[in-house]
Coordinates of C-alpha atoms in Angstrom, one line a residue:
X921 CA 0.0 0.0 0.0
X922 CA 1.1 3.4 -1.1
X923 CA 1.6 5.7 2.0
X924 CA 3.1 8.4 0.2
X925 CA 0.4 10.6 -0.5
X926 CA -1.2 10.2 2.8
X927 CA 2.0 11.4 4.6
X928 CA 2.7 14.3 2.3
X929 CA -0.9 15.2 3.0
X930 CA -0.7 14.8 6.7
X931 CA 2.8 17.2 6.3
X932 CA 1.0 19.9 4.7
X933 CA -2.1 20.2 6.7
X934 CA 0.0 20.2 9.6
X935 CA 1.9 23.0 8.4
X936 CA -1.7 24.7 7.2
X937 CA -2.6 24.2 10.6
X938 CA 0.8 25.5 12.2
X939 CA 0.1 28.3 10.2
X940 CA -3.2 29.4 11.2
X941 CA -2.2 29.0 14.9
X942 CA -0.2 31.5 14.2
X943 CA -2.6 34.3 12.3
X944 CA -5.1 33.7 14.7
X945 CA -2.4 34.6 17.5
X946 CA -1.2 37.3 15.4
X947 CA -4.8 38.6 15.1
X948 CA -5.4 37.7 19.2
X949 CA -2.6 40.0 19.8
X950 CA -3.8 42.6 17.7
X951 CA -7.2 42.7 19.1
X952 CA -5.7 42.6 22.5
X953 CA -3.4 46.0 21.8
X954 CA -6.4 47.7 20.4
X955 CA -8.1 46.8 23.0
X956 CA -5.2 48.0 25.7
X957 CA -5.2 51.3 23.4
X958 CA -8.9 52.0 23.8
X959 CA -8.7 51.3 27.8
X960 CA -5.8 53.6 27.7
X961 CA -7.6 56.4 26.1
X962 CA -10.8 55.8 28.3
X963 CA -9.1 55.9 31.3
X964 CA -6.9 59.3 30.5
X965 CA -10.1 60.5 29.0
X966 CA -11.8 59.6 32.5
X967 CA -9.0 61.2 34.6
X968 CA -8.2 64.6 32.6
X969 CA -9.5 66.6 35.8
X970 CA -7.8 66.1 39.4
X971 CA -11.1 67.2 40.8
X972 CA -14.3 65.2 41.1
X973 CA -16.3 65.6 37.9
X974 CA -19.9 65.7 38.9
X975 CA -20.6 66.8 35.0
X976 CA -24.8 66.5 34.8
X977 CA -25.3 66.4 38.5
X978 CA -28.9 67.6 39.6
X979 CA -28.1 69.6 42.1
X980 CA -26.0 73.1 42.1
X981 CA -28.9 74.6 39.4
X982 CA -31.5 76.7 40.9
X983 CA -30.9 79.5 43.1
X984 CA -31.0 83.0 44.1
X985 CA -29.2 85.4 46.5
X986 CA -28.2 89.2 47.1
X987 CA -24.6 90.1 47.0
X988 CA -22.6 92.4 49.0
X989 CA -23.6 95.3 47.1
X990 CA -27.2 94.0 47.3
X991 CA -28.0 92.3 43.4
X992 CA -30.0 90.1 43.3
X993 CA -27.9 87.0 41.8
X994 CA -28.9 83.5 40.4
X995 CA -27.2 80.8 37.8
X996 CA -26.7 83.7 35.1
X997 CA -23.9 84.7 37.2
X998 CA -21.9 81.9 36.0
X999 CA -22.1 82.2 32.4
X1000 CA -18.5 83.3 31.0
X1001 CA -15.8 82.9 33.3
X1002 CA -14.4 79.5 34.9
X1003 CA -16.3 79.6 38.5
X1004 CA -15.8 78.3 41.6
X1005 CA -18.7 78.2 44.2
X1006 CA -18.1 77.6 48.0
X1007 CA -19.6 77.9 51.6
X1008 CA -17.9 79.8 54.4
X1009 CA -17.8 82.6 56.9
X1010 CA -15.8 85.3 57.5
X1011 CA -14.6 84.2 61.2
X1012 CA -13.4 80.9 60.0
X1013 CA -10.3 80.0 61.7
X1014 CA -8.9 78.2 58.9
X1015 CA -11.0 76.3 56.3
X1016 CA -11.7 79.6 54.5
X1017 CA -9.0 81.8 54.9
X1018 CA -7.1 78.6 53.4
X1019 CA -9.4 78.1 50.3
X1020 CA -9.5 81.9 49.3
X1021 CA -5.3 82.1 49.5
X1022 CA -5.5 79.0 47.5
X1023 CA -8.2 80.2 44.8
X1024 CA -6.3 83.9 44.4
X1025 CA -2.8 81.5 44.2
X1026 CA -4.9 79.8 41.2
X1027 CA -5.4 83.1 39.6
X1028 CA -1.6 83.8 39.7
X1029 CA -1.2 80.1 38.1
X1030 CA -3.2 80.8 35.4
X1031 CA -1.5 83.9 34.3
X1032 CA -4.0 86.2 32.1
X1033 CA -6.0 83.9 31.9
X1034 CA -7.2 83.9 35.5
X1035 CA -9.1 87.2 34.8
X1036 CA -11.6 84.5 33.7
X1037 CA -11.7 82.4 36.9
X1038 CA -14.2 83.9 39.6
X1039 CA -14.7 82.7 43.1
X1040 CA -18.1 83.1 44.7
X1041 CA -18.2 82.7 48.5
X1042 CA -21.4 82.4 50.2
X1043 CA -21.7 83.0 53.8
X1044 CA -23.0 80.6 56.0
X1045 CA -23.4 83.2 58.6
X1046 CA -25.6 86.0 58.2
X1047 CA -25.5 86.8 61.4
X1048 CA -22.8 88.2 61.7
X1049 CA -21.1 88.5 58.0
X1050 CA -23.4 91.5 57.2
X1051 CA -22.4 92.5 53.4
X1052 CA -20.2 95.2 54.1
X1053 CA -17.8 93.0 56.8
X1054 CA -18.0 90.3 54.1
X1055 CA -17.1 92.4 51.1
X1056 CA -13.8 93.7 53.3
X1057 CA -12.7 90.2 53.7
X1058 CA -12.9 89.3 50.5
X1059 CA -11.2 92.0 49.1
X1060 CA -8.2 91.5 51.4
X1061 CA -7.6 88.6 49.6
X1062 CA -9.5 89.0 46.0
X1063 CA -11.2 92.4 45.1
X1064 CA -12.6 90.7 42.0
X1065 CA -14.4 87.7 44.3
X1066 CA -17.8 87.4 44.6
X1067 CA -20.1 87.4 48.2
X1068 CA -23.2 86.3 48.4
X1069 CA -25.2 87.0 51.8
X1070 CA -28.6 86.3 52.1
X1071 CA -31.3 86.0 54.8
X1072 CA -31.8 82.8 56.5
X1073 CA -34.9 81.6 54.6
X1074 CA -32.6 82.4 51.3
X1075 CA -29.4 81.1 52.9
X1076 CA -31.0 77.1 53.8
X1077 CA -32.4 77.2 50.3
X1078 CA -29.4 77.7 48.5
X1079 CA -27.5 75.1 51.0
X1080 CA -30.5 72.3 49.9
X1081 CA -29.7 73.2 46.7
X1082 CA -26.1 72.6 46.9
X1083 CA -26.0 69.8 49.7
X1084 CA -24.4 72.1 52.0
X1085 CA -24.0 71.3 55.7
X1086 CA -23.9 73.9 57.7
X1087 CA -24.7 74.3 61.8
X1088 CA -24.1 77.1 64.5
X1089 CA -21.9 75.5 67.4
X1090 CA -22.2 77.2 70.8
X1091 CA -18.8 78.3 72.1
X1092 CA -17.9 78.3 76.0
X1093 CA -17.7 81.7 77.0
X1094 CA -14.0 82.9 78.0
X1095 CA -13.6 82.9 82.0
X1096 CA -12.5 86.5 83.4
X1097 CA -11.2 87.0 86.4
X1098 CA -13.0 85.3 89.4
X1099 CA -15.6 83.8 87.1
X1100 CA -15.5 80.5 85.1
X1101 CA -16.4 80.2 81.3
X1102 CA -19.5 79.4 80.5
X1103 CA -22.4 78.8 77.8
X1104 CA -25.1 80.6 77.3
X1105 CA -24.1 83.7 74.9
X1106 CA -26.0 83.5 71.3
X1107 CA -23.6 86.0 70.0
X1108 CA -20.4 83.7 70.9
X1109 CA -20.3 80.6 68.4
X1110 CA -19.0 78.9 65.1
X1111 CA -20.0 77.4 62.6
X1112 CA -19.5 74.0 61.4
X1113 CA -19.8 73.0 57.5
X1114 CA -18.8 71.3 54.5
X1115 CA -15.8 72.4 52.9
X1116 CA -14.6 72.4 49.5
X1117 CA -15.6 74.1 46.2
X1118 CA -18.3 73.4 43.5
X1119 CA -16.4 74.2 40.0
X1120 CA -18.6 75.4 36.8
X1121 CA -18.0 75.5 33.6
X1122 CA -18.1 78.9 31.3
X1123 CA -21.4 77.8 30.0
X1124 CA -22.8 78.0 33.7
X1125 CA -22.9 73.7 33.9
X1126 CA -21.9 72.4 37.4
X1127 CA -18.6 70.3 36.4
X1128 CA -16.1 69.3 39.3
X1129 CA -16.4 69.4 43.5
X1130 CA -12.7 70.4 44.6
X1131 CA -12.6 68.9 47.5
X1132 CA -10.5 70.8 50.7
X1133 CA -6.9 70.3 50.4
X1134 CA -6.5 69.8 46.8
X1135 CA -3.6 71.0 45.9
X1136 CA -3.2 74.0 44.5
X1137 CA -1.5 73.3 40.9
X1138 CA -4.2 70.2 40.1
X1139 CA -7.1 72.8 40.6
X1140 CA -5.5 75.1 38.1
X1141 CA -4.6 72.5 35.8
X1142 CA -8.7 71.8 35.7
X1143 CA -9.7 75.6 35.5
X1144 CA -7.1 75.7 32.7
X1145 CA -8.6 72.4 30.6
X1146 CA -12.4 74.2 31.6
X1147 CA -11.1 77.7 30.0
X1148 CA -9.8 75.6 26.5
X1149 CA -12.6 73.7 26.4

């Protein structure tokens, strides 16, 4: 019996099939690196701000407060410039101080082009940060910032609106001679709340929360990619 042909066969298909493994790895392998490339681009897509993007959140849209000079303000304010939007009051011992050295340090950062980054600080405390203390402090650190100080009613709106904390804490009165401190004063507190900055868009569109302690360079970095955008 003639086992030639059968043996040559069985040679070449086994090369045909040596072959194939191979193209099909070839092809594997370029499926595989596309598929790397596109994670690759997702991810840096997904990680272009430092900040928290929040873009389409629900919250951060409606609302309405006076400023220092007594305008009425609302969303329209943040049409144009780069804004950021955060909670505070004047005698903060350090969470606000803090955040407006850091935002007028941002403005430095971004050269000429931070006369088109705003910050908008809304008291938490218009007890005491009537619009004329308010406007001082701000200007000792930004004359172009923005205050908002509204009545109380106007004040837990805008807070619901933004899911703002905020609380008055009662502060033990300091002891004088012969007398020990004590509680009891409703002019001597402080106020707890959150902290951090809401960041919007030049079309007015809530975008990224800064959260406190950001550093300084990675929030101008995401104003900057806001402003080319």
């Amino acid at each position: 019996m003639d086992y030639s042909f059968s043996k040559g066969h069985t040679m070449r298909a086994a090369m045909l099939w040596q072959r194939w493994m191979r193209c099909s790895a070839l092809l594997c392998m370029a499926a595989l690196a596309l598929a790397l490339q596109g994670c690759r681009e997702q991810a840096s897509a997904a990680s272009r701000f430092h900040s928290h993007e929040v873009t389409g959140a629900s919250y951060g849209r409606d609302w309405r407060m006076p400023d220092t000079a007594g305008v009425m303000r609302d969303q329209s304010l943040l049409q144009g410039p780069v804004s950021y939007v955060f909670f505070g009051f004047t005698q903060c011992p350090e969470v606000c101080p803090t955040t407006m050295l850091e935002l007028a340090q941002v403005k430095e950062l971004l050269g000429a082009e931070g006369t088109h980054f705003q910050a908008i600080f809304v008291t938490v405390d218009p007890e005491r940060d009537t619009p004329e203390i308010l406007r001082a402090y701000l200007d000792s650190f930004d004359t172009s910032a923005i205050g908002l100080v509204g009545s109380p009613e106007q004040l837990s709106s805008m807070a619901r609106e933004f899911k703002v904390f905020y609380q008055k804490v009662p502060l033990e009165l300091p002891a004088t001679a012969g007398s020990e401190g004590a509680e009891g004063s409703d002019a001597y507190y402080t106020m707890d709340h959150s902290a951090g900055g809401y960041v919007y868009d030049r079309h007015g569109k809530l975008r990224l929360y800064s959260p406190y302690g950001a550093a300084v360079e990675d929030l101008a970095a995401d104003v900057r990619q806001l402003l080319s955008e």
